[in-house]
PDB file of C-alpha atoms in Angstrom:
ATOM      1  CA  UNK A   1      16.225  -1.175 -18.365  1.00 78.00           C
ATOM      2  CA  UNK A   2      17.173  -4.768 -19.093  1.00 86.00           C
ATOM      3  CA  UNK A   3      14.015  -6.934 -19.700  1.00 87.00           C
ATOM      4  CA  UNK A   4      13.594  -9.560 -17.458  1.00 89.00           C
ATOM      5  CA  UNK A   5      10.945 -12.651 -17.045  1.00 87.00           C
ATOM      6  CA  UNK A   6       7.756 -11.646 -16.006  1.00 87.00           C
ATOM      7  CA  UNK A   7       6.895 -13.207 -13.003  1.00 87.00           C
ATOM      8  CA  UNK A   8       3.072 -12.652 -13.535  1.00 81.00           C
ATOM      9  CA  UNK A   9       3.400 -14.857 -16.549  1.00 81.00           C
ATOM     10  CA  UNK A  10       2.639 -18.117 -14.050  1.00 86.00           C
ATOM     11  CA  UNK A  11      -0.811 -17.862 -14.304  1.00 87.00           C
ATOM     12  CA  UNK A  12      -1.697 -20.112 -10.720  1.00 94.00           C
ATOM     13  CA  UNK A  13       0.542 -18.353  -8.984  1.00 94.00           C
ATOM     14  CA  UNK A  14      -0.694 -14.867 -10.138  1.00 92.00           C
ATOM     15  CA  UNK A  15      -4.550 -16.091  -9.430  1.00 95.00           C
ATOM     16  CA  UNK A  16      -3.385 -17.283  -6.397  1.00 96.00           C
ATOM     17  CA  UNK A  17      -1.751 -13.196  -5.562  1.00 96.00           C
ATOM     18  CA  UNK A  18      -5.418 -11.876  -6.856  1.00 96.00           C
ATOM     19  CA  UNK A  19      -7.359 -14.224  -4.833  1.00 97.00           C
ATOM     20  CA  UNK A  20      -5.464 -12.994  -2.016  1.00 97.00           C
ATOM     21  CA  UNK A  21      -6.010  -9.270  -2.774  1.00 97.00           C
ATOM     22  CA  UNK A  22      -9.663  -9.360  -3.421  1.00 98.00           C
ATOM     23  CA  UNK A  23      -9.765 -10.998   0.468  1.00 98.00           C
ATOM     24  CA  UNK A  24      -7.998  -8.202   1.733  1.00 98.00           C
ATOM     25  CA  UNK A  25     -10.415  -5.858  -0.213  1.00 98.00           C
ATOM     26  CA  UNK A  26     -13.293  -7.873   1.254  1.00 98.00           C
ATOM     27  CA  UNK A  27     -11.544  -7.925   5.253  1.00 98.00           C
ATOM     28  CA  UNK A  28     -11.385  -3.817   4.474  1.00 98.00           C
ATOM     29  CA  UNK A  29     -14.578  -3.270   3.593  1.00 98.00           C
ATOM     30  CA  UNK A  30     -16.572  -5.864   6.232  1.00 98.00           C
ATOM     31  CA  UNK A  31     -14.194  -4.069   8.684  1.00 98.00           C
ATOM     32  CA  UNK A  32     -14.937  -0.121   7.158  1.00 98.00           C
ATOM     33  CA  UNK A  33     -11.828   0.851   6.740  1.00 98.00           C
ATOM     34  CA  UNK A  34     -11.775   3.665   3.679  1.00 98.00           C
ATOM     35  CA  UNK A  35     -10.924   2.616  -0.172  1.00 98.00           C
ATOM     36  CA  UNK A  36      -9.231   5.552  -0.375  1.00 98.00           C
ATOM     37  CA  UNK A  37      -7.176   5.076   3.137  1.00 98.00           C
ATOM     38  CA  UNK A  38      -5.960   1.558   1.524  1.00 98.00           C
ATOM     39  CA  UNK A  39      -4.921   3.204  -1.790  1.00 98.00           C
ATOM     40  CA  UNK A  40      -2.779   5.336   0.612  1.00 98.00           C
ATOM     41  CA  UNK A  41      -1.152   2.362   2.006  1.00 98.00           C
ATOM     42  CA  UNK A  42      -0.279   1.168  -1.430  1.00 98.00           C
ATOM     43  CA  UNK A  43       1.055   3.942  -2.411  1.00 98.00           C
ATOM     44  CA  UNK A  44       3.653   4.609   0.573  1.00 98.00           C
ATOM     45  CA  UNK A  45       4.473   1.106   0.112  1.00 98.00           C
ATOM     46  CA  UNK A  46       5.350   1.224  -3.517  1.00 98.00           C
ATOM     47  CA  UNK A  47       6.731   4.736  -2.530  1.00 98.00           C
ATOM     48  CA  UNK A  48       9.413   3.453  -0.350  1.00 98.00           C
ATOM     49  CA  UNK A  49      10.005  -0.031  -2.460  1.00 97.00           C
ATOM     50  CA  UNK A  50      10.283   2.048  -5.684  1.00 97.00           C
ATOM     51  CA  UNK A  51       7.467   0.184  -7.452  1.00 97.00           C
ATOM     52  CA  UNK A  52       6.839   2.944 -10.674  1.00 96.00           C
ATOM     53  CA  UNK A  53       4.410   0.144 -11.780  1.00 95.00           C
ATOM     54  CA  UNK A  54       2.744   0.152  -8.607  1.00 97.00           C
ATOM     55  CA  UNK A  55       3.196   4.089  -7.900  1.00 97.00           C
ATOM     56  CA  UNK A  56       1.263   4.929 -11.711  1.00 96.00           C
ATOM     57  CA  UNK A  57      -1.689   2.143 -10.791  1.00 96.00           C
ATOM     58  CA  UNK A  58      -2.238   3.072  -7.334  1.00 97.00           C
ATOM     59  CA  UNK A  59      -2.227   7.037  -7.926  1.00 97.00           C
ATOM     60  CA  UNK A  60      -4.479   6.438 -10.975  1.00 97.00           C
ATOM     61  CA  UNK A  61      -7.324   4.145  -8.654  1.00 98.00           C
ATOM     62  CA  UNK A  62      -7.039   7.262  -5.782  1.00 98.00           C
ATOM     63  CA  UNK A  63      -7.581   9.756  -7.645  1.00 98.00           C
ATOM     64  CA  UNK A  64     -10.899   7.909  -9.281  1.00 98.00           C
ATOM     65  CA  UNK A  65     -11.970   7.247  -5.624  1.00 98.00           C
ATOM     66  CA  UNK A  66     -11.499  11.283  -5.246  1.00 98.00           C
ATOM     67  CA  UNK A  67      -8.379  11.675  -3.580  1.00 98.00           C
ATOM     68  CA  UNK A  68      -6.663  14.908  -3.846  1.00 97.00           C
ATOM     69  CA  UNK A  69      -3.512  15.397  -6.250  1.00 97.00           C
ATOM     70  CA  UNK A  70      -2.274  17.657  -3.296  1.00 98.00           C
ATOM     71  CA  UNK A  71      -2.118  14.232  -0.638  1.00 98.00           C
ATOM     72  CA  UNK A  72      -0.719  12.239  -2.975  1.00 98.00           C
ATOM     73  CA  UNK A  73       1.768  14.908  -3.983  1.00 97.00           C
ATOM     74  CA  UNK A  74       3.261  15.362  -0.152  1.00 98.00           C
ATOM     75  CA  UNK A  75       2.589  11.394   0.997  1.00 98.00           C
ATOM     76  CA  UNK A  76       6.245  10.777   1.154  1.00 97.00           C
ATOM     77  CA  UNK A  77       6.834  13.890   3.417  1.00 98.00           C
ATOM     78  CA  UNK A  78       3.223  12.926   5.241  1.00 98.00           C
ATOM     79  CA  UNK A  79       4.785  13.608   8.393  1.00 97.00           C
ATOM     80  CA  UNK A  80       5.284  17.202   7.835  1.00 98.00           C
ATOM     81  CA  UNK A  81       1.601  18.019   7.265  1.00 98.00           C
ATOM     82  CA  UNK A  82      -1.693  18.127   8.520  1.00 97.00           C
ATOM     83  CA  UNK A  83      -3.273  17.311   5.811  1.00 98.00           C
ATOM     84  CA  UNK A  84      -3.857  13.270   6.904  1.00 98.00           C
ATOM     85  CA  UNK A  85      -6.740  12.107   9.593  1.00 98.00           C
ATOM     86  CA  UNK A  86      -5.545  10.172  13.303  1.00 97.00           C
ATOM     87  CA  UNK A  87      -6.058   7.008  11.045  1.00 98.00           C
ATOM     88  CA  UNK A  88      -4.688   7.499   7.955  1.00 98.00           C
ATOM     89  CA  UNK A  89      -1.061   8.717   9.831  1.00 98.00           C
ATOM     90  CA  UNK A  90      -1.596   5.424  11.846  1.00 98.00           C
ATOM     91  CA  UNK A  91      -2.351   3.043   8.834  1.00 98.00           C
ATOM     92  CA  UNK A  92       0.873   5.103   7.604  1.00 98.00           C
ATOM     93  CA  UNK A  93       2.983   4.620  10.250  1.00 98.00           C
ATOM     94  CA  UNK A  94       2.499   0.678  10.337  1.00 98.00           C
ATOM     95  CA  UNK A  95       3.036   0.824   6.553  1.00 98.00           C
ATOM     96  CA  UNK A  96       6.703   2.102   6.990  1.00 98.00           C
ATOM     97  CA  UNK A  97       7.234  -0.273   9.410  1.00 97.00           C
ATOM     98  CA  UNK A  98       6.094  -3.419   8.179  1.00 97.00           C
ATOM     99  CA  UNK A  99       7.320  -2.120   4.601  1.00 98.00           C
ATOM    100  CA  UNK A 100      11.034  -2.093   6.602  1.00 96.00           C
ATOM    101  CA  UNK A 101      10.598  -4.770   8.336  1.00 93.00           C
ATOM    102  CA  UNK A 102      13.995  -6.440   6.593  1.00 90.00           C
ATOM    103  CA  UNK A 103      15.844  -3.532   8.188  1.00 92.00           C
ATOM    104  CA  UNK A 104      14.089  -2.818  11.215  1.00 88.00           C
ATOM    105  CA  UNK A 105      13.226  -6.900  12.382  1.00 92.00           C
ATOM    106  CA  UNK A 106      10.489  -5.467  14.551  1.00 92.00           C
ATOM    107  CA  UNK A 107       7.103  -3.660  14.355  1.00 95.00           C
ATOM    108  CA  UNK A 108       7.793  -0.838  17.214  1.00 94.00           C
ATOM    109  CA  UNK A 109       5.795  -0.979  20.007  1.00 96.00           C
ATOM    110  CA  UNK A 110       5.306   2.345  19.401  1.00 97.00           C
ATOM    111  CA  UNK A 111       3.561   2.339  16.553  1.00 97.00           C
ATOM    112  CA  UNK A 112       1.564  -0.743  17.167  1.00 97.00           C
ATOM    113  CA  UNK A 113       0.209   1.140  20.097  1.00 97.00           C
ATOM    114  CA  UNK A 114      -0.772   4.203  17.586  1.00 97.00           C
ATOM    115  CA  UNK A 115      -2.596   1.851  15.223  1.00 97.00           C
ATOM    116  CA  UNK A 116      -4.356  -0.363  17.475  1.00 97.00           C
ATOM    117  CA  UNK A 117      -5.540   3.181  19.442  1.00 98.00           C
ATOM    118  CA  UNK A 118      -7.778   4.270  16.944  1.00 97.00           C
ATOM    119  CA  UNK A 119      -8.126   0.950  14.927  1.00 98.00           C
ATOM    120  CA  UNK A 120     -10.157  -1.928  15.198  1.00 98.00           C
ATOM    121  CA  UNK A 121      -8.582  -5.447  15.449  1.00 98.00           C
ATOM    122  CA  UNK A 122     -10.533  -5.812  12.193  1.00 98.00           C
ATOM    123  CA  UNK A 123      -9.386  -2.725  10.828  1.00 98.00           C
ATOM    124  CA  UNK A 124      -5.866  -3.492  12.047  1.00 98.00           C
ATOM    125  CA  UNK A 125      -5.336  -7.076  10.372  1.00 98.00           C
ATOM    126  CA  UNK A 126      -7.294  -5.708   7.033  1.00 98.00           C
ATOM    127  CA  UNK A 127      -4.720  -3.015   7.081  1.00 98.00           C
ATOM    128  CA  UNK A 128      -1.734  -5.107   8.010  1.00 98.00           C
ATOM    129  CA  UNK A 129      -2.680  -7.259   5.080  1.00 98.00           C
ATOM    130  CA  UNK A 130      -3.118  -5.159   2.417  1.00 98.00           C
ATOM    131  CA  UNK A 131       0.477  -3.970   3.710  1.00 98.00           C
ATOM    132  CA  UNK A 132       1.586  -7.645   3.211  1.00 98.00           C
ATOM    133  CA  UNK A 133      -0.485  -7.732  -0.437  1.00 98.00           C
ATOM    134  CA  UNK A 134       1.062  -4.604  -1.675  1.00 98.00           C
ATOM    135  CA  UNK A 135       4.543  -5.565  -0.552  1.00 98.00           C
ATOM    136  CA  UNK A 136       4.007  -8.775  -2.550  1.00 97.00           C
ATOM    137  CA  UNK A 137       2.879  -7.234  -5.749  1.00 96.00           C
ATOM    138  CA  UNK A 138       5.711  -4.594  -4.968  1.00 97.00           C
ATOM    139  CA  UNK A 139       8.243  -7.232  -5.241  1.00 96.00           C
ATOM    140  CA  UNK A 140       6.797  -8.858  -7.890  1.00 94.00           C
ATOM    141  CA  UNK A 141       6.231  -5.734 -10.363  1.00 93.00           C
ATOM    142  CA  UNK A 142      10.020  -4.524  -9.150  1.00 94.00           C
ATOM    143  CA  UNK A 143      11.735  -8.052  -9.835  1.00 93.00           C
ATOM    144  CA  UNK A 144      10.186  -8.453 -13.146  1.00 90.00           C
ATOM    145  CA  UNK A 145      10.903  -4.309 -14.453  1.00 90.00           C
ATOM    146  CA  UNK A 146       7.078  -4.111 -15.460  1.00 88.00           C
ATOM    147  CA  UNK A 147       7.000  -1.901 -17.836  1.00 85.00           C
ATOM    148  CA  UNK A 148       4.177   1.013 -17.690  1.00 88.00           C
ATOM    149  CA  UNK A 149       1.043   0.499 -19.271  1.00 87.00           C
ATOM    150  CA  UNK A 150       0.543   3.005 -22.149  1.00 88.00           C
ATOM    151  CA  UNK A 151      -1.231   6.312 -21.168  1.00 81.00           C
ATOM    152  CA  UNK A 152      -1.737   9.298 -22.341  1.00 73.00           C
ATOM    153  CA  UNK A 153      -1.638  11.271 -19.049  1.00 65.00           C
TER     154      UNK A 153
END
């Protein structure tokens, strides 16, 4: 992979991108919406941007909150289970389509109807925006070909 400038190397800019995601975290929590539901919509994101950076991070923080290696192992086929709440496959569903937006130029009726049925406008715009944070860092992590961190596992 050829190495490229690291976009989180602009330090205001970056602070700026964290500001913004601790907001988010703050709009989720005031609003109850589940830790482990927003790691979720992080990783579908990164999932269907191809963020490995993203992907390792985000699979590492659910499984600390206790999500199960078994959810995380069928999200990308999420549709073909019944292993996610009403919510969750809402938040979901709005996280494909905002995530392809470029492709789609619309957020469905459709599935704005299934998210704002069994989510609160606070809920809603907390989980719209971590859609929009994620996305961000997505493009970010993806442009720049940030390496991995070094793990052992």
């Amino acid at each position: 992979m050829t190495k490229r400038i690291g976009l989180g190397r602009a330090p205001e800019i970056y602070q700026a991108m964290a500001n913004l995601q601790a907001e988010v975290n703050k709009a989720a929590a005031n609003a109850g919406v589940d830790p482990k539901l927003l790691e979720l919509v992080k990783m579908r994101a990164s999932q269907l941007n191809g963020c490995a950076y993203c992907l390792d991070m985000h699979s590492r923080d659910a499984l600390e909150l206790g999500e199960s290696t078994r959810r995380l192992f069928v999200l990308d086929g999420w549709r073909e289970t019944d292993l996610f709440t009403e919510e969750e496959e809402a938040a979901l569903v709005l996280t494909e389509a905002m995530t392809k937006l470029s492709a789609t130029q619309t957020i469905p009726d459709d599935v704005y109807e299934q998210a704002t049925k069994v989510l609160t406008e606070d809920q809603y715009r907390a989980i719209a925006w971590e859609v929009i944070a994620i996305n961000s860092w997505n493009r970010m992590a993806v442009t720049s070909h940030s390496p991995l961190p070094k793990r052992d596992a």
